[in-house]
């Protein structure tokens, strides 16, 4: 049994007759007060802002990313050297903490943003989206295909943006409910622990391969690349580095496992804060048909959320704490997002659009509340959510019994013998 709510368009201005003030699922239209001219004026203002930043990129930006890369490499090398003596507790704790921070910065402020092409304008082959490979299970090329192309194009469009729950979670009432979603709080907990492997499976289009919509040959070719990348990562962290530690081998292996796990939990939290907190809008497929430049900008602003905090917080999140600004301009240098954030917020507030932001603990808690809330079917008048879950469970068990009934009965011939 599944439950799906349907609703009319809520974002488009090209079909104004379909713009209801309140959708069938009860959501208010966030742009009901804006005219098509208003939205295109927003688009022009954002285009001008982007051109302004592009024209001012220069030596200070290049120096910034080179400094971040240099600092991260020194921190990682220093931490790995300290861990050679990790059988001593101070070295274990210090080295593990340093390696964790180094891995987080490598994934977020460096890897994610280089792979977005934010620094390609420097024409430095060593800091270029076409040559960079990161410390993550998912190969860079596969991640760029699923993230840069699909997620950033179809941001928060139900049924088109697979990042909206990553094919395993239900985080919006307009997503179809299935019995498996009852378990999604547990699923999400383990996804956080093994986030890099979950992303690798997601980038492989595992779900599409299983349902036959992704070519088998292409899947197998991508799988071969993923397995080679994972083997390389594990050899480095769980074989070579521990062996180099001699008598500290086991504690170094544990330190690497802890650093990778903490990095996974951190990046999972940051990513979830980008699109899942309360106040972030989702959109139906029809809403992007004939979408204009201004409408695309508005969808990016309404479909993203920020994290407030210090400069260190912004660096540790890869400046994805400025998710709204990043989704508007994914190819602008990450160090510029904090500069333009006040202007984006002012623009949104001038046009009556909600700028969703909050401290990390608040945003994480908000995202997790959705994971729990939408693990159950949508509330319907006169229908108990738990009764619907129980009926679906009974149907699923009945179907499983029918499908396996013949497997458990001993064959008559075998009993006779």
mmCIF file of C-alpha atoms in Angstrom:
data_model
loop_
_atom_site.group_PDB
_atom_site.id
_atom_site.type_symbol
_atom_site.label_atom_id
_atom_site.label_comp_id
_atom_site.label_asym_id
_atom_site.label_seq_id
_atom_site.Cartn_x
_atom_site.Cartn_y
_atom_site.Cartn_z
ATOM 1 C CA UNK A 1 0.000 0.000 0.000
ATOM 2 C CA UNK A 2 1.301 3.443 -0.816
ATOM 3 C CA UNK A 3 0.062 6.949 -0.227
ATOM 4 C CA UNK A 4 0.857 9.877 -2.433
ATOM 5 C CA UNK A 5 -0.527 13.385 -2.329
ATOM 6 C CA UNK A 6 -0.951 15.317 -5.539
ATOM 7 C CA UNK A 7 -0.975 19.062 -5.896
ATOM 8 C CA UNK A 8 -1.083 21.699 -8.584
ATOM 9 C CA UNK A 9 1.908 23.780 -9.624
ATOM 10 C CA UNK A 10 3.194 26.134 -6.964
ATOM 11 C CA UNK A 11 6.295 27.761 -8.415
ATOM 12 C CA UNK A 12 5.760 28.430 -12.088
ATOM 13 C CA UNK A 13 4.770 31.797 -13.398
ATOM 14 C CA UNK A 14 4.486 30.631 -16.986
ATOM 15 C CA UNK A 15 1.173 28.922 -16.211
ATOM 16 C CA UNK A 16 -0.374 31.383 -13.752
ATOM 17 C CA UNK A 17 -3.751 29.686 -13.981
ATOM 18 C CA UNK A 18 -2.237 26.713 -12.112
ATOM 19 C CA UNK A 19 -0.835 28.765 -9.237
ATOM 20 C CA UNK A 20 -3.134 27.990 -6.335
ATOM 21 C CA UNK A 21 -2.554 29.892 -3.078
ATOM 22 C CA UNK A 22 -2.688 26.620 -1.138
ATOM 23 C CA UNK A 23 -1.872 23.215 -2.603
ATOM 24 C CA UNK A 24 -3.975 20.083 -2.187
ATOM 25 C CA UNK A 25 -1.487 18.831 0.417
ATOM 26 C CA UNK A 26 -1.951 22.026 2.434
ATOM 27 C CA UNK A 27 1.253 23.850 1.505
ATOM 28 C CA UNK A 28 1.058 27.565 0.901
ATOM 29 C CA UNK A 29 2.311 28.803 -2.440
ATOM 30 C CA UNK A 30 5.533 30.655 -1.521
ATOM 31 C CA UNK A 31 5.399 32.893 -4.585
ATOM 32 C CA UNK A 32 1.667 33.593 -4.748
ATOM 33 C CA UNK A 33 2.377 37.272 -4.034
ATOM 34 C CA UNK A 34 4.908 37.633 -6.871
ATOM 35 C CA UNK A 35 4.091 38.507 -10.464
ATOM 36 C CA UNK A 36 6.036 37.072 -13.416
ATOM 37 C CA UNK A 37 7.690 40.489 -13.765
ATOM 38 C CA UNK A 38 8.791 40.381 -10.112
ATOM 39 C CA UNK A 39 10.440 36.988 -10.596
ATOM 40 C CA UNK A 40 12.266 37.994 -13.741
ATOM 41 C CA UNK A 41 13.478 41.136 -11.961
ATOM 42 C CA UNK A 42 14.930 38.866 -9.244
ATOM 43 C CA UNK A 43 16.663 36.889 -11.971
ATOM 44 C CA UNK A 44 18.209 40.003 -13.501
ATOM 45 C CA UNK A 45 19.459 41.226 -10.120
ATOM 46 C CA UNK A 46 21.082 37.855 -9.410
ATOM 47 C CA UNK A 47 22.672 37.755 -12.853
ATOM 48 C CA UNK A 48 24.197 41.176 -12.191
ATOM 49 C CA UNK A 49 25.520 40.002 -8.817
ATOM 50 C CA UNK A 50 27.093 36.920 -10.392
ATOM 51 C CA UNK A 51 28.753 38.997 -13.106
ATOM 52 C CA UNK A 52 30.088 41.360 -10.438
ATOM 53 C CA UNK A 53 31.773 38.514 -8.529
ATOM 54 C CA UNK A 54 33.121 36.881 -11.682
ATOM 55 C CA UNK A 55 34.708 40.165 -12.752
ATOM 56 C CA UNK A 56 36.409 40.632 -9.391
ATOM 57 C CA UNK A 57 37.989 37.174 -9.043
ATOM 58 C CA UNK A 58 41.749 37.384 -8.750
ATOM 59 C CA UNK A 59 44.962 36.772 -6.868
ATOM 60 C CA UNK A 60 43.437 36.913 -3.387
ATOM 61 C CA UNK A 61 40.973 34.147 -4.279
ATOM 62 C CA UNK A 62 43.735 31.967 -5.737
ATOM 63 C CA UNK A 63 45.849 32.566 -2.641
ATOM 64 C CA UNK A 64 42.921 31.505 -0.461
ATOM 65 C CA UNK A 65 42.408 28.077 -1.998
ATOM 66 C CA UNK A 66 46.143 27.406 -2.223
ATOM 67 C CA UNK A 67 46.481 28.262 1.471
ATOM 68 C CA UNK A 68 43.603 25.943 2.390
ATOM 69 C CA UNK A 69 45.138 23.080 0.391
ATOM 70 C CA UNK A 70 48.585 23.676 1.889
ATOM 71 C CA UNK A 71 47.188 23.813 5.423
ATOM 72 C CA UNK A 72 45.136 20.644 4.914
ATOM 73 C CA UNK A 73 48.116 18.699 3.570
ATOM 74 C CA UNK A 74 50.352 19.789 6.443
ATOM 75 C CA UNK A 75 47.640 18.840 8.942
ATOM 76 C CA UNK A 76 47.086 15.418 7.364
ATOM 77 C CA UNK A 77 50.803 14.632 7.061
ATOM 78 C CA UNK A 78 51.475 15.805 10.616
ATOM 79 C CA UNK A 79 48.565 13.774 11.982
ATOM 80 C CA UNK A 80 49.687 10.638 10.175
ATOM 81 C CA UNK A 81 53.216 11.079 11.557
ATOM 82 C CA UNK A 82 51.839 11.485 15.085
ATOM 83 C CA UNK A 83 49.770 8.330 14.625
ATOM 84 C CA UNK A 84 52.952 6.334 13.965
ATOM 85 C CA UNK A 85 53.232 6.480 17.759
ATOM 86 C CA UNK A 86 49.527 6.002 18.418
ATOM 87 C CA UNK A 87 50.016 3.276 21.025
ATOM 88 C CA UNK A 88 50.606 6.214 23.348
ATOM 89 C CA UNK A 89 47.206 7.784 24.226
ATOM 90 C CA UNK A 90 48.178 11.451 23.653
ATOM 91 C CA UNK A 91 49.430 10.584 20.155
ATOM 92 C CA UNK A 92 46.307 8.525 19.466
ATOM 93 C CA UNK A 93 43.867 11.251 20.458
ATOM 94 C CA UNK A 94 45.831 14.117 18.894
ATOM 95 C CA UNK A 95 46.525 12.262 15.660
ATOM 96 C CA UNK A 96 42.948 11.050 15.314
ATOM 97 C CA UNK A 97 41.541 14.548 15.866
ATOM 98 C CA UNK A 98 43.961 16.078 13.347
ATOM 99 C CA UNK A 99 43.308 13.409 10.725
ATOM 100 C CA UNK A 100 39.536 13.822 11.153
ATOM 101 C CA UNK A 101 39.715 17.574 10.583
ATOM 102 C CA UNK A 102 42.047 17.101 7.604
ATOM 103 C CA UNK A 103 39.680 14.598 5.992
ATOM 104 C CA UNK A 104 36.682 16.886 6.537
ATOM 105 C CA UNK A 105 38.413 19.884 4.950
ATOM 106 C CA UNK A 106 39.645 17.755 2.046
ATOM 107 C CA UNK A 107 36.103 16.591 1.305
ATOM 108 C CA UNK A 108 34.253 19.849 1.855
ATOM 109 C CA UNK A 109 36.139 23.093 1.287
ATOM 110 C CA UNK A 110 38.611 21.517 -1.144
ATOM 111 C CA UNK A 111 37.197 18.456 -2.935
ATOM 112 C CA UNK A 112 33.535 19.400 -3.252
ATOM 113 C CA UNK A 113 34.273 22.897 -4.461
ATOM 114 C CA UNK A 114 37.081 22.012 -6.868
ATOM 115 C CA UNK A 115 34.846 19.351 -8.432
ATOM 116 C CA UNK A 116 32.215 22.052 -8.937
ATOM 117 C CA UNK A 117 34.733 23.887 -11.111
ATOM 118 C CA UNK A 118 34.911 26.849 -8.720
ATOM 119 C CA UNK A 119 38.661 27.203 -9.289
ATOM 120 C CA UNK A 120 38.934 26.173 -12.960
ATOM 121 C CA UNK A 121 39.366 29.838 -13.922
ATOM 122 C CA UNK A 122 42.852 29.745 -12.328
ATOM 123 C CA UNK A 123 43.952 27.386 -15.140
ATOM 124 C CA UNK A 124 46.020 25.410 -12.627
ATOM 125 C CA UNK A 125 45.954 21.741 -13.692
ATOM 126 C CA UNK A 126 46.538 20.658 -10.085
ATOM 127 C CA UNK A 127 43.435 22.494 -8.813
ATOM 128 C CA UNK A 128 41.038 21.721 -11.629
ATOM 129 C CA UNK A 129 37.719 19.866 -11.764
ATOM 130 C CA UNK A 130 38.948 17.674 -14.617
ATOM 131 C CA UNK A 131 41.992 16.342 -12.743
ATOM 132 C CA UNK A 132 41.121 16.379 -9.037
ATOM 133 C CA UNK A 133 40.466 13.097 -7.225
ATOM 134 C CA UNK A 134 39.327 13.221 -3.613
ATOM 135 C CA UNK A 135 39.652 11.189 -0.434
ATOM 136 C CA UNK A 136 36.185 9.655 -0.746
ATOM 137 C CA UNK A 137 34.802 6.278 -1.850
ATOM 138 C CA UNK A 138 32.849 7.714 -4.782
ATOM 139 C CA UNK A 139 35.071 8.422 -7.834
ATOM 140 C CA UNK A 140 35.113 12.117 -8.733
ATOM 141 C CA UNK A 141 33.730 11.634 -12.243
ATOM 142 C CA UNK A 142 30.712 9.641 -11.056
ATOM 143 C CA UNK A 143 29.975 12.100 -8.251
ATOM 144 C CA UNK A 144 30.118 15.073 -10.637
ATOM 145 C CA UNK A 145 27.600 13.376 -12.931
ATOM 146 C CA UNK A 146 25.007 12.687 -10.249
ATOM 147 C CA UNK A 147 25.586 15.782 -8.115
ATOM 148 C CA UNK A 148 26.586 18.637 -10.410
ATOM 149 C CA UNK A 149 24.295 17.689 -13.270
ATOM 150 C CA UNK A 150 21.247 16.013 -11.752
ATOM 151 C CA UNK A 151 20.966 17.472 -8.242
ATOM 152 C CA UNK A 152 21.880 21.053 -9.132
ATOM 153 C CA UNK A 153 19.579 21.031 -12.152
ATOM 154 C CA UNK A 154 16.501 19.482 -10.509
ATOM 155 C CA UNK A 155 16.977 20.766 -6.956
ATOM 156 C CA UNK A 156 14.162 19.533 -4.692
ATOM 157 C CA UNK A 157 11.898 18.506 -7.569
ATOM 158 C CA UNK A 158 10.046 15.431 -6.274
ATOM 159 C CA UNK A 159 10.715 12.468 -8.531
ATOM 160 C CA UNK A 160 13.594 14.160 -10.393
ATOM 161 C CA UNK A 161 16.097 15.172 -7.694
ATOM 162 C CA UNK A 162 17.269 11.866 -6.235
ATOM 163 C CA UNK A 163 19.150 13.764 -3.523
ATOM 164 C CA UNK A 164 15.683 14.318 -2.015
ATOM 165 C CA UNK A 165 16.011 11.302 0.273
ATOM 166 C CA UNK A 166 18.730 9.571 -1.759
ATOM 167 C CA UNK A 167 16.250 6.891 -2.921
ATOM 168 C CA UNK A 168 16.040 5.462 0.597
ATOM 169 C CA UNK A 169 14.432 8.188 2.742
ATOM 170 C CA UNK A 170 11.099 9.961 2.615
ATOM 171 C CA UNK A 171 11.548 13.598 3.675
ATOM 172 C CA UNK A 172 8.537 15.252 2.079
ATOM 173 C CA UNK A 173 4.777 14.527 2.215
ATOM 174 C CA UNK A 174 4.625 14.471 -1.575
ATOM 175 C CA UNK A 175 7.038 11.549 -1.771
ATOM 176 C CA UNK A 176 5.345 8.183 -2.042
ATOM 177 C CA UNK A 177 5.163 6.313 1.280
ATOM 178 C CA UNK A 178 6.260 2.684 1.364
ATOM 179 C CA UNK A 179 6.487 0.233 4.264
ATOM 180 C CA UNK A 180 10.298 0.417 4.239
ATOM 181 C CA UNK A 181 10.089 4.047 5.354
ATOM 182 C CA UNK A 182 8.967 2.933 8.823
ATOM 183 C CA UNK A 183 12.572 1.928 9.407
ATOM 184 C CA UNK A 184 14.185 5.069 7.970
ATOM 185 C CA UNK A 185 15.356 6.537 11.317
ATOM 186 C CA UNK A 186 17.535 3.432 11.698
ATOM 187 C CA UNK A 187 18.476 3.498 8.016
ATOM 188 C CA UNK A 188 19.527 7.119 8.275
ATOM 189 C CA UNK A 189 21.634 6.456 11.378
ATOM 190 C CA UNK A 190 23.694 3.825 9.579
ATOM 191 C CA UNK A 191 23.784 5.960 6.427
ATOM 192 C CA UNK A 192 25.511 8.650 8.481
ATOM 193 C CA UNK A 193 28.134 6.184 9.757
ATOM 194 C CA UNK A 194 28.914 4.860 6.262
ATOM 195 C CA UNK A 195 27.991 7.959 4.281
ATOM 196 C CA UNK A 196 30.806 7.780 1.699
ATOM 197 C CA UNK A 197 29.807 4.227 0.713
ATOM 198 C CA UNK A 198 26.149 5.212 0.531
ATOM 199 C CA UNK A 199 27.028 8.062 -1.820
ATOM 200 C CA UNK A 200 29.161 5.707 -3.925
ATOM 201 C CA UNK A 201 26.202 3.316 -4.283
ATOM 202 C CA UNK A 202 23.906 6.261 -5.034
ATOM 203 C CA UNK A 203 26.255 7.632 -7.705
ATOM 204 C CA UNK A 204 26.352 4.153 -9.272
ATOM 205 C CA UNK A 205 22.593 4.442 -9.883
ATOM 206 C CA UNK A 206 22.115 1.186 -7.996
ATOM 207 C CA UNK A 207 18.337 1.634 -7.724
ATOM 208 C CA UNK A 208 17.979 2.392 -11.440
ATOM 209 C CA UNK A 209 20.128 -0.660 -12.312
ATOM 210 C CA UNK A 210 17.950 -2.905 -10.133
ATOM 211 C CA UNK A 211 14.722 -1.726 -11.766
ATOM 212 C CA UNK A 212 16.229 -2.040 -15.251
ATOM 213 C CA UNK A 213 16.292 1.640 -16.166
ATOM 214 C CA UNK A 214 20.114 1.903 -16.062
ATOM 215 C CA UNK A 215 22.089 -0.121 -18.663
ATOM 216 C CA UNK A 216 23.784 -3.200 -17.171
ATOM 217 C CA UNK A 217 26.999 -2.698 -19.154
ATOM 218 C CA UNK A 218 27.330 0.897 -17.972
ATOM 219 C CA UNK A 219 26.641 -0.111 -14.375
ATOM 220 C CA UNK A 220 29.293 -2.847 -14.443
ATOM 221 C CA UNK A 221 31.865 -0.477 -15.923
ATOM 222 C CA UNK A 222 31.140 2.110 -13.203
ATOM 223 C CA UNK A 223 31.183 -0.598 -10.510
ATOM 224 C CA UNK A 224 34.666 -1.645 -11.590
ATOM 225 C CA UNK A 225 35.875 1.939 -11.158
ATOM 226 C CA UNK A 226 34.211 2.256 -7.731
ATOM 227 C CA UNK A 227 35.713 -0.991 -6.446
ATOM 228 C CA UNK A 228 39.178 0.102 -7.610
ATOM 229 C CA UNK A 229 38.725 3.438 -5.805
ATOM 230 C CA UNK A 230 37.550 1.742 -2.601
ATOM 231 C CA UNK A 231 40.456 -0.715 -2.735
ATOM 232 C CA UNK A 232 42.888 2.191 -3.035
ATOM 233 C CA UNK A 233 41.268 4.069 -0.138
ATOM 234 C CA UNK A 234 41.217 1.051 2.159
ATOM 235 C CA UNK A 235 44.764 0.053 1.291
ATOM 236 C CA UNK A 236 45.980 3.501 2.288
ATOM 237 C CA UNK A 237 44.009 3.818 5.546
ATOM 238 C CA UNK A 238 43.723 0.236 6.738
ATOM 239 C CA UNK A 239 46.918 -1.439 5.480
ATOM 240 C CA UNK A 240 49.829 0.825 4.502
ATOM 241 C CA UNK A 241 49.474 3.460 7.224
ATOM 242 C CA UNK A 242 48.972 0.869 10.037
ATOM 243 C CA UNK A 243 51.900 -1.248 8.791
ATOM 244 C CA UNK A 244 54.161 1.807 8.773
ATOM 245 C CA UNK A 245 53.212 2.334 12.423
ATOM 246 C CA UNK A 246 54.917 -0.914 13.473
ATOM 247 C CA UNK A 247 53.965 -1.683 17.074
ATOM 248 C CA UNK A 248 51.224 0.991 16.848
ATOM 249 C CA UNK A 249 49.563 -0.750 13.888
ATOM 250 C CA UNK A 250 46.277 -1.648 15.578
ATOM 251 C CA UNK A 251 45.777 1.743 17.214
ATOM 252 C CA UNK A 252 46.609 3.497 13.922
ATOM 253 C CA UNK A 253 44.087 1.311 12.103
ATOM 254 C CA UNK A 254 41.491 2.260 14.735
ATOM 255 C CA UNK A 255 42.389 5.942 14.396
ATOM 256 C CA UNK A 256 41.861 5.828 10.625
ATOM 257 C CA UNK A 257 38.508 4.079 11.065
ATOM 258 C CA UNK A 258 37.399 6.662 13.628
ATOM 259 C CA UNK A 259 38.529 9.581 11.433
ATOM 260 C CA UNK A 260 36.652 8.210 8.414
ATOM 261 C CA UNK A 261 33.509 7.587 10.490
ATOM 262 C CA UNK A 262 33.528 11.041 12.078
ATOM 263 C CA UNK A 263 34.086 12.603 8.645
ATOM 264 C CA UNK A 264 31.106 10.615 7.346
ATOM 265 C CA UNK A 265 28.843 11.750 10.192
ATOM 266 C CA UNK A 266 29.908 15.384 9.752
ATOM 267 C CA UNK A 267 29.409 15.492 5.983
ATOM 268 C CA UNK A 268 26.089 13.654 6.310
ATOM 269 C CA UNK A 269 24.901 16.297 8.785
ATOM 270 C CA UNK A 270 26.045 19.203 6.607
ATOM 271 C CA UNK A 271 24.424 17.756 3.491
ATOM 272 C CA UNK A 272 21.152 17.068 5.294
ATOM 273 C CA UNK A 273 21.067 20.662 6.559
ATOM 274 C CA UNK A 274 21.206 21.904 2.975
ATOM 275 C CA UNK A 275 17.763 20.803 1.797
ATOM 276 C CA UNK A 276 15.841 19.001 4.547
ATOM 277 C CA UNK A 277 15.229 21.466 7.432
ATOM 278 C CA UNK A 278 11.766 22.876 8.073
ATOM 279 C CA UNK A 279 10.902 25.787 5.804
ATOM 280 C CA UNK A 280 12.642 24.400 2.719
ATOM 281 C CA UNK A 281 10.302 24.008 -0.250
ATOM 282 C CA UNK A 282 9.928 21.073 -2.620
ATOM 283 C CA UNK A 283 8.457 21.225 -6.122
ATOM 284 C CA UNK A 284 6.460 18.992 -8.416
ATOM 285 C CA UNK A 285 7.727 17.921 -11.806
ATOM 286 C CA UNK A 286 5.232 20.034 -13.750
ATOM 287 C CA UNK A 287 6.458 23.165 -12.002
ATOM 288 C CA UNK A 288 9.715 23.242 -13.965
ATOM 289 C CA UNK A 289 8.195 22.825 -17.424
ATOM 290 C CA UNK A 290 9.151 25.928 -19.372
ATOM 291 C CA UNK A 291 10.987 27.265 -16.331
ATOM 292 C CA UNK A 292 12.535 30.681 -16.875
ATOM 293 C CA UNK A 293 15.876 31.905 -15.554
ATOM 294 C CA UNK A 294 14.152 33.862 -12.800
ATOM 295 C CA UNK A 295 12.019 30.890 -11.786
ATOM 296 C CA UNK A 296 15.100 28.665 -11.625
ATOM 297 C CA UNK A 297 16.771 31.154 -9.284
ATOM 298 C CA UNK A 298 13.676 31.326 -7.068
ATOM 299 C CA UNK A 299 13.494 27.513 -6.869
ATOM 300 C CA UNK A 300 17.139 27.329 -5.810
ATOM 301 C CA UNK A 301 16.595 29.916 -3.066
ATOM 302 C CA UNK A 302 13.426 28.324 -1.727
ATOM 303 C CA UNK A 303 14.795 24.787 -1.981
ATOM 304 C CA UNK A 304 17.924 25.354 0.104
ATOM 305 C CA UNK A 305 18.831 26.228 3.695
ATOM 306 C CA UNK A 306 21.870 27.752 5.378
ATOM 307 C CA UNK A 307 23.801 27.136 8.604
ATOM 308 C CA UNK A 308 24.773 30.147 10.685
ATOM 309 C CA UNK A 309 28.078 30.233 12.539
ATOM 310 C CA UNK A 310 31.702 31.344 12.648
ATOM 311 C CA UNK A 311 34.248 31.537 9.832
ATOM 312 C CA UNK A 312 35.720 28.231 11.056
ATOM 313 C CA UNK A 313 32.253 26.654 10.806
ATOM 314 C CA UNK A 314 31.927 27.863 7.224
ATOM 315 C CA UNK A 315 35.326 26.399 6.252
ATOM 316 C CA UNK A 316 34.559 23.073 7.943
ATOM 317 C CA UNK A 317 31.312 22.812 5.999
ATOM 318 C CA UNK A 318 33.030 23.702 2.730
ATOM 319 C CA UNK A 319 30.945 26.880 2.823
ATOM 320 C CA UNK A 320 27.907 24.691 2.259
ATOM 321 C CA UNK A 321 26.701 26.573 5.312
ATOM 322 C CA UNK A 322 25.876 29.051 2.511
ATOM 323 C CA UNK A 323 23.838 26.448 0.669
ATOM 324 C CA UNK A 324 21.431 29.058 -0.737
ATOM 325 C CA UNK A 325 24.257 31.086 -2.268
ATOM 326 C CA UNK A 326 25.979 27.888 -3.464
ATOM 327 C CA UNK A 327 22.852 26.693 -5.256
ATOM 328 C CA UNK A 328 22.396 30.046 -6.934
ATOM 329 C CA UNK A 329 26.006 30.169 -8.099
ATOM 330 C CA UNK A 330 27.617 26.714 -7.764
ATOM 331 C CA UNK A 331 30.683 27.722 -9.774
ATOM 332 C CA UNK A 332 31.617 30.840 -7.792
ATOM 333 C CA UNK A 333 34.632 30.509 -5.440
ATOM 334 C CA UNK A 334 33.425 29.279 -2.049
ATOM 335 C CA UNK A 335 35.208 32.082 -0.165
ATOM 336 C CA UNK A 336 32.864 34.590 -1.860
ATOM 337 C CA UNK A 337 29.615 33.103 -0.536
ATOM 338 C CA UNK A 338 29.900 34.827 2.841
ATOM 339 C CA UNK A 339 30.400 38.172 1.047
ATOM 340 C CA UNK A 340 27.246 37.920 -1.047
ATOM 341 C CA UNK A 341 25.079 36.225 1.609
ATOM 342 C CA UNK A 342 23.790 39.527 3.123
ATOM 343 C CA UNK A 343 22.764 40.751 -0.336
ATOM 344 C CA UNK A 344 20.966 37.492 -1.123
ATOM 345 C CA UNK A 345 19.141 37.636 2.185
ATOM 346 C CA UNK A 346 18.178 41.254 1.562
ATOM 347 C CA UNK A 347 16.878 40.408 -1.911
ATOM 348 C CA UNK A 348 14.770 37.536 -0.601
ATOM 349 C CA UNK A 349 13.339 39.564 2.260
ATOM 350 C CA UNK A 350 12.514 42.481 -0.062
ATOM 351 C CA UNK A 351 10.452 40.067 -2.169
ATOM 352 C CA UNK A 352 8.804 38.279 0.748
ATOM 353 C CA UNK A 353 10.746 35.024 0.305
ATOM 354 C CA UNK A 354 11.853 33.067 3.360
ATOM 355 C CA UNK A 355 15.645 32.877 3.900
ATOM 356 C CA UNK A 356 15.979 29.607 5.875
ATOM 357 C CA UNK A 357 19.000 29.592 8.208
ATOM 358 C CA UNK A 358 19.942 28.534 11.732
ATOM 359 C CA UNK A 359 22.717 27.088 13.928
ATOM 360 C CA UNK A 360 23.976 23.610 13.042
ATOM 361 C CA UNK A 361 22.313 21.763 15.992
ATOM 362 C CA UNK A 362 18.959 23.382 15.179
ATOM 363 C CA UNK A 363 19.163 22.533 11.469
ATOM 364 C CA UNK A 364 20.307 18.961 12.145
ATOM 365 C CA UNK A 365 17.465 18.423 14.615
ATOM 366 C CA UNK A 366 15.000 19.881 12.116
ATOM 367 C CA UNK A 367 16.169 17.509 9.364
ATOM 368 C CA UNK A 368 15.979 14.496 11.700
ATOM 369 C CA UNK A 369 12.436 15.456 12.744
ATOM 370 C CA UNK A 370 11.430 15.110 9.091
ATOM 371 C CA UNK A 371 13.076 11.686 8.921
ATOM 372 C CA UNK A 372 10.932 10.542 11.849
ATOM 373 C CA UNK A 373 7.737 12.349 10.768
ATOM 374 C CA UNK A 374 7.677 11.039 7.220
ATOM 375 C CA UNK A 375 8.547 7.505 8.247
ATOM 376 C CA UNK A 376 4.757 7.214 8.635
ATOM 377 C CA UNK A 377 2.070 7.748 5.964
ATOM 378 C CA UNK A 378 0.516 11.188 5.603
ATOM 379 C CA UNK A 379 -2.255 11.939 8.091
ATOM 380 C CA UNK A 380 -5.715 11.522 6.614
ATOM 381 C CA UNK A 381 -9.078 12.290 8.183
ATOM 382 C CA UNK A 382 -10.554 9.222 9.846
ATOM 383 C CA UNK A 383 -7.531 7.025 9.093
ATOM 384 C CA UNK A 384 -5.022 6.026 11.756
ATOM 385 C CA UNK A 385 -1.416 6.232 10.560
ATOM 386 C CA UNK A 386 -0.432 3.204 12.657
ATOM 387 C CA UNK A 387 -3.422 1.200 11.404
ATOM 388 C CA UNK A 388 -2.299 1.950 7.847
ATOM 389 C CA UNK A 389 1.212 0.788 8.741
ATOM 390 C CA UNK A 390 -0.167 -2.403 10.314
ATOM 391 C CA UNK A 391 -2.337 -3.160 7.262
ATOM 392 C CA UNK A 392 0.617 -2.601 4.933
ATOM 393 C CA UNK A 393 2.817 -4.834 7.092
ATOM 394 C CA UNK A 394 0.147 -7.560 7.039
ATOM 395 C CA UNK A 395 -0.063 -7.330 3.257
ATOM 396 C CA UNK A 396 3.731 -7.469 2.923
ATOM 397 C CA UNK A 397 3.997 -10.511 5.202
ATOM 398 C CA UNK A 398 1.144 -12.242 3.393
ATOM 399 C CA UNK A 399 2.782 -11.656 0.042
ATOM 400 C CA UNK A 400 6.127 -12.935 1.347
ATOM 401 C CA UNK A 401 4.467 -16.090 2.683
ATOM 402 C CA UNK A 402 2.681 -16.711 -0.621
ATOM 403 C CA UNK A 403 5.880 -16.191 -2.601
ATOM 404 C CA UNK A 404 7.926 -18.567 -0.427
ATOM 405 C CA UNK A 405 5.282 -21.162 0.492
ATOM 406 C CA UNK A 406 6.625 -23.817 -1.861
ATOM 407 C CA UNK A 407 10.170 -23.344 -0.665
ATOM 408 C CA UNK A 408 9.562 -24.646 2.862
ATOM 409 C CA UNK A 409 7.403 -27.731 2.163
ATOM 410 C CA UNK A 410 9.361 -31.036 1.917
ATOM 411 C CA UNK A 411 8.805 -32.765 -1.367
ATOM 412 C CA UNK A 412 6.611 -35.864 -1.067
ATOM 413 C CA UNK A 413 9.124 -38.003 -2.918
ATOM 414 C CA UNK A 414 11.891 -37.014 -0.529
ATOM 415 C CA UNK A 415 9.711 -37.857 2.557
ATOM 416 C CA UNK A 416 8.768 -41.246 1.135
ATOM 417 C CA UNK A 417 12.404 -42.067 0.493
#
